JSON list of C-alpha atoms in Angstrom, two decimals:
[
{"chain": "A", "resi": 1, "resn": "MET", "atom": "CA", "xyz": [101.48, 85.29, 94.83]},
{"chain": "A", "resi": 2, "resn": "HIS", "atom": "CA", "xyz": [101.01, 81.35, 94.42]},
{"chain": "A", "resi": 3, "resn": "TYR", "atom": "CA", "xyz": [100.94, 80.10, 91.28]},
{"chain": "A", "resi": 4, "resn": "VAL", "atom": "CA", "xyz": [100.61, 76.11, 90.44]},
{"chain": "A", "resi": 5, "resn": "THR", "atom": "CA", "xyz": [102.69, 75.43, 87.44]},
{"chain": "A", "resi": 6, "resn": "LYS", "atom": "CA", "xyz": [101.40, 73.22, 84.20]},
{"chain": "A", "resi": 7, "resn": "GLY", "atom": "CA", "xyz": [103.77, 70.97, 82.16]},
{"chain": "A", "resi": 8, "resn": "THR", "atom": "CA", "xyz": [107.05, 71.38, 84.06]},
{"chain": "A", "resi": 9, "resn": "CYS", "atom": "CA", "xyz": [109.19, 69.62, 86.64]},
{"chain": "A", "resi": 10, "resn": "SER", "atom": "CA", "xyz": [108.45, 72.71, 89.19]},
{"chain": "A", "resi": 11, "resn": "ARG", "atom": "CA", "xyz": [104.98, 72.40, 90.85]},
{"chain": "A", "resi": 12, "resn": "ALA", "atom": "CA", "xyz": [104.32, 75.92, 91.87]},
{"chain": "A", "resi": 13, "resn": "ILE", "atom": "CA", "xyz": [106.05, 79.33, 92.17]},
{"chain": "A", "resi": 14, "resn": "ASP", "atom": "CA", "xyz": [105.82, 81.77, 94.58]},
{"chain": "A", "resi": 15, "resn": "PHE", "atom": "CA", "xyz": [106.70, 85.72, 94.18]},
{"chain": "A", "resi": 16, "resn": "ASP", "atom": "CA", "xyz": [105.70, 89.36, 95.19]},
{"chain": "A", "resi": 17, "resn": "VAL", "atom": "CA", "xyz": [105.35, 92.11, 93.12]},
{"chain": "A", "resi": 18, "resn": "VAL", "atom": "CA", "xyz": [106.92, 95.29, 95.01]},
{"chain": "A", "resi": 19, "resn": "ASP", "atom": "CA", "xyz": [106.31, 98.66, 92.92]},
{"chain": "A", "resi": 20, "resn": "GLY", "atom": "CA", "xyz": [106.07, 96.96, 89.55]},
{"chain": "A", "resi": 21, "resn": "LYS", "atom": "CA", "xyz": [109.06, 94.77, 90.62]},
{"chain": "A", "resi": 22, "resn": "VAL", "atom": "CA", "xyz": [109.59, 91.00, 90.88]},
{"chain": "A", "resi": 23, "resn": "THR", "atom": "CA", "xyz": [110.92, 90.03, 94.16]},
{"chain": "A", "resi": 24, "resn": "ASN", "atom": "CA", "xyz": [111.29, 86.87, 96.47]},
{"chain": "A", "resi": 25, "resn": "THR", "atom": "CA", "xyz": [110.62, 84.01, 93.72]},
{"chain": "A", "resi": 26, "resn": "LYS", "atom": "CA", "xyz": [110.98, 80.35, 95.08]},
{"chain": "A", "resi": 27, "resn": "PHE", "atom": "CA", "xyz": [109.96, 77.72, 92.65]},
{"chain": "A", "resi": 28, "resn": "THR", "atom": "CA", "xyz": [108.74, 74.46, 94.56]},
{"chain": "A", "resi": 29, "resn": "MET", "atom": "CA", "xyz": [110.40, 71.49, 92.77]},
{"chain": "A", "resi": 30, "resn": "GLY", "atom": "CA", "xyz": [112.06, 71.55, 89.38]},
{"chain": "A", "resi": 31, "resn": "CYS", "atom": "CA", "xyz": [115.67, 71.68, 88.56]},
{"chain": "A", "resi": 32, "resn": "MET", "atom": "CA", "xyz": [117.15, 73.75, 91.45]},
{"chain": "A", "resi": 33, "resn": "GLY", "atom": "CA", "xyz": [119.93, 75.27, 89.74]},
{"chain": "A", "resi": 34, "resn": "ASN", "atom": "CA", "xyz": [118.08, 76.68, 87.04]},
{"chain": "A", "resi": 35, "resn": "THR", "atom": "CA", "xyz": [114.84, 77.58, 88.91]},
{"chain": "A", "resi": 36, "resn": "GLN", "atom": "CA", "xyz": [117.36, 79.30, 91.51]},
{"chain": "A", "resi": 37, "resn": "GLY", "atom": "CA", "xyz": [119.14, 80.92, 88.60]},
{"chain": "A", "resi": 38, "resn": "VAL", "atom": "CA", "xyz": [115.78, 82.46, 87.21]},
{"chain": "A", "resi": 39, "resn": "ALA", "atom": "CA", "xyz": [114.73, 83.57, 90.40]},
{"chain": "A", "resi": 40, "resn": "ALA", "atom": "CA", "xyz": [118.00, 85.55, 90.97]},
{"chain": "A", "resi": 41, "resn": "LEU", "atom": "CA", "xyz": [117.94, 86.87, 87.49]},
{"chain": "A", "resi": 42, "resn": "VAL", "atom": "CA", "xyz": [114.63, 88.52, 87.64]},
{"chain": "A", "resi": 43, "resn": "GLU", "atom": "CA", "xyz": [114.97, 89.61, 91.14]},
{"chain": "A", "resi": 44, "resn": "GLY", "atom": "CA", "xyz": [113.90, 93.41, 91.04]},
{"chain": "A", "resi": 45, "resn": "MET", "atom": "CA", "xyz": [112.98, 93.66, 87.59]},
{"chain": "A", "resi": 46, "resn": "GLU", "atom": "CA", "xyz": [109.99, 95.04, 85.96]},
{"chain": "A", "resi": 47, "resn": "VAL", "atom": "CA", "xyz": [107.16, 92.83, 85.69]},
{"chain": "A", "resi": 48, "resn": "GLU", "atom": "CA", "xyz": [106.68, 93.50, 81.85]},
{"chain": "A", "resi": 49, "resn": "GLU", "atom": "CA", "xyz": [110.37, 92.82, 81.37]},
{"chain": "A", "resi": 50, "resn": "VAL", "atom": "CA", "xyz": [110.19, 89.77, 82.81]},
{"chain": "A", "resi": 51, "resn": "ILE", "atom": "CA", "xyz": [107.40, 88.53, 80.98]},
{"chain": "A", "resi": 52, "resn": "LYS", "atom": "CA", "xyz": [108.96, 89.90, 77.58]},
{"chain": "A", "resi": 53, "resn": "ARG", "atom": "CA", "xyz": [112.25, 88.02, 78.10]},
{"chain": "A", "resi": 54, "resn": "LEU", "atom": "CA", "xyz": [110.84, 84.66, 79.54]},
{"chain": "A", "resi": 55, "resn": "LYS", "atom": "CA", "xyz": [107.31, 83.97, 77.64]},
{"chain": "A", "resi": 56, "resn": "GLY", "atom": "CA", "xyz": [107.89, 81.32, 75.14]},
{"chain": "A", "resi": 57, "resn": "ILE", "atom": "CA", "xyz": [110.90, 79.54, 76.19]},
{"chain": "A", "resi": 58, "resn": "ASP", "atom": "CA", "xyz": [110.31, 75.66, 75.82]},
{"chain": "A", "resi": 59, "resn": "CYS", "atom": "CA", "xyz": [111.78, 72.85, 77.57]},
{"chain": "A", "resi": 60, "resn": "GLY", "atom": "CA", "xyz": [112.63, 69.57, 75.60]},
{"chain": "A", "resi": 61, "resn": "GLY", "atom": "CA", "xyz": [109.47, 70.20, 73.65]},
{"chain": "A", "resi": 62, "resn": "ARG", "atom": "CA", "xyz": [106.92, 70.57, 76.32]},
{"chain": "A", "resi": 63, "resn": "GLY", "atom": "CA", "xyz": [105.59, 73.53, 74.87]},
{"chain": "A", "resi": 64, "resn": "THR", "atom": "CA", "xyz": [106.54, 75.48, 78.14]},
{"chain": "A", "resi": 65, "resn": "SER", "atom": "CA", "xyz": [109.16, 75.86, 80.78]},
{"chain": "A", "resi": 66, "resn": "CYS", "atom": "CA", "xyz": [109.82, 76.87, 84.10]},
{"chain": "A", "resi": 67, "resn": "PRO", "atom": "CA", "xyz": [110.91, 80.61, 82.82]},
{"chain": "A", "resi": 68, "resn": "ASP", "atom": "CA", "xyz": [107.53, 80.42, 80.66]},
{"chain": "A", "resi": 69, "resn": "GLN", "atom": "CA", "xyz": [105.40, 79.59, 83.27]},
{"chain": "A", "resi": 70, "resn": "LEU", "atom": "CA", "xyz": [106.76, 82.37, 85.59]},
{"chain": "A", "resi": 71, "resn": "ALA", "atom": "CA", "xyz": [106.05, 84.68, 82.54]},
{"chain": "A", "resi": 72, "resn": "LYS", "atom": "CA", "xyz": [102.24, 83.13, 82.70]},
{"chain": "A", "resi": 73, "resn": "ALA", "atom": "CA", "xyz": [102.37, 83.47, 86.48]},
{"chain": "A", "resi": 74, "resn": "LEU", "atom": "CA", "xyz": [103.12, 87.31, 86.04]},
{"chain": "A", "resi": 75, "resn": "GLU", "atom": "CA", "xyz": [100.41, 87.62, 83.31]},
{"chain": "A", "resi": 76, "resn": "GLN", "atom": "CA", "xyz": [97.91, 86.19, 85.57]},
{"chain": "A", "resi": 77, "resn": "TYR", "atom": "CA", "xyz": [99.12, 88.40, 88.21]},
{"chain": "A", "resi": 78, "resn": "LEU", "atom": "CA", "xyz": [98.83, 91.49, 86.16]},
{"chain": "A", "resi": 79, "resn": "GLU", "atom": "CA", "xyz": [95.15, 90.71, 85.32]},
{"chain": "A", "resi": 80, "resn": "GLU", "atom": "CA", "xyz": [94.33, 90.11, 88.69]},
{"chain": "A", "resi": 81, "resn": "ASN", "atom": "CA", "xyz": [95.66, 93.23, 89.85]},
{"chain": "A", "resi": 82, "resn": "LYS", "atom": "CA", "xyz": [94.52, 95.57, 86.81]}
]
């Protein structure tokens, strides 16, 4: 899935979901060390668990963050794949 982020340094997130687990997460732009770290940490994790852990994380008072945007992208994925 391709998700265009809002309110973050990263511009987009691409990921796959296989058997309910997140895989192949890649952020476009953003703080590369942090986004690569987030991508590595969520690899193979259940979609719902990623959402639970990352939703609501704030970056610098923006009201969102790259991890929060990944949670939003996964929520959209779930909504589109009911």
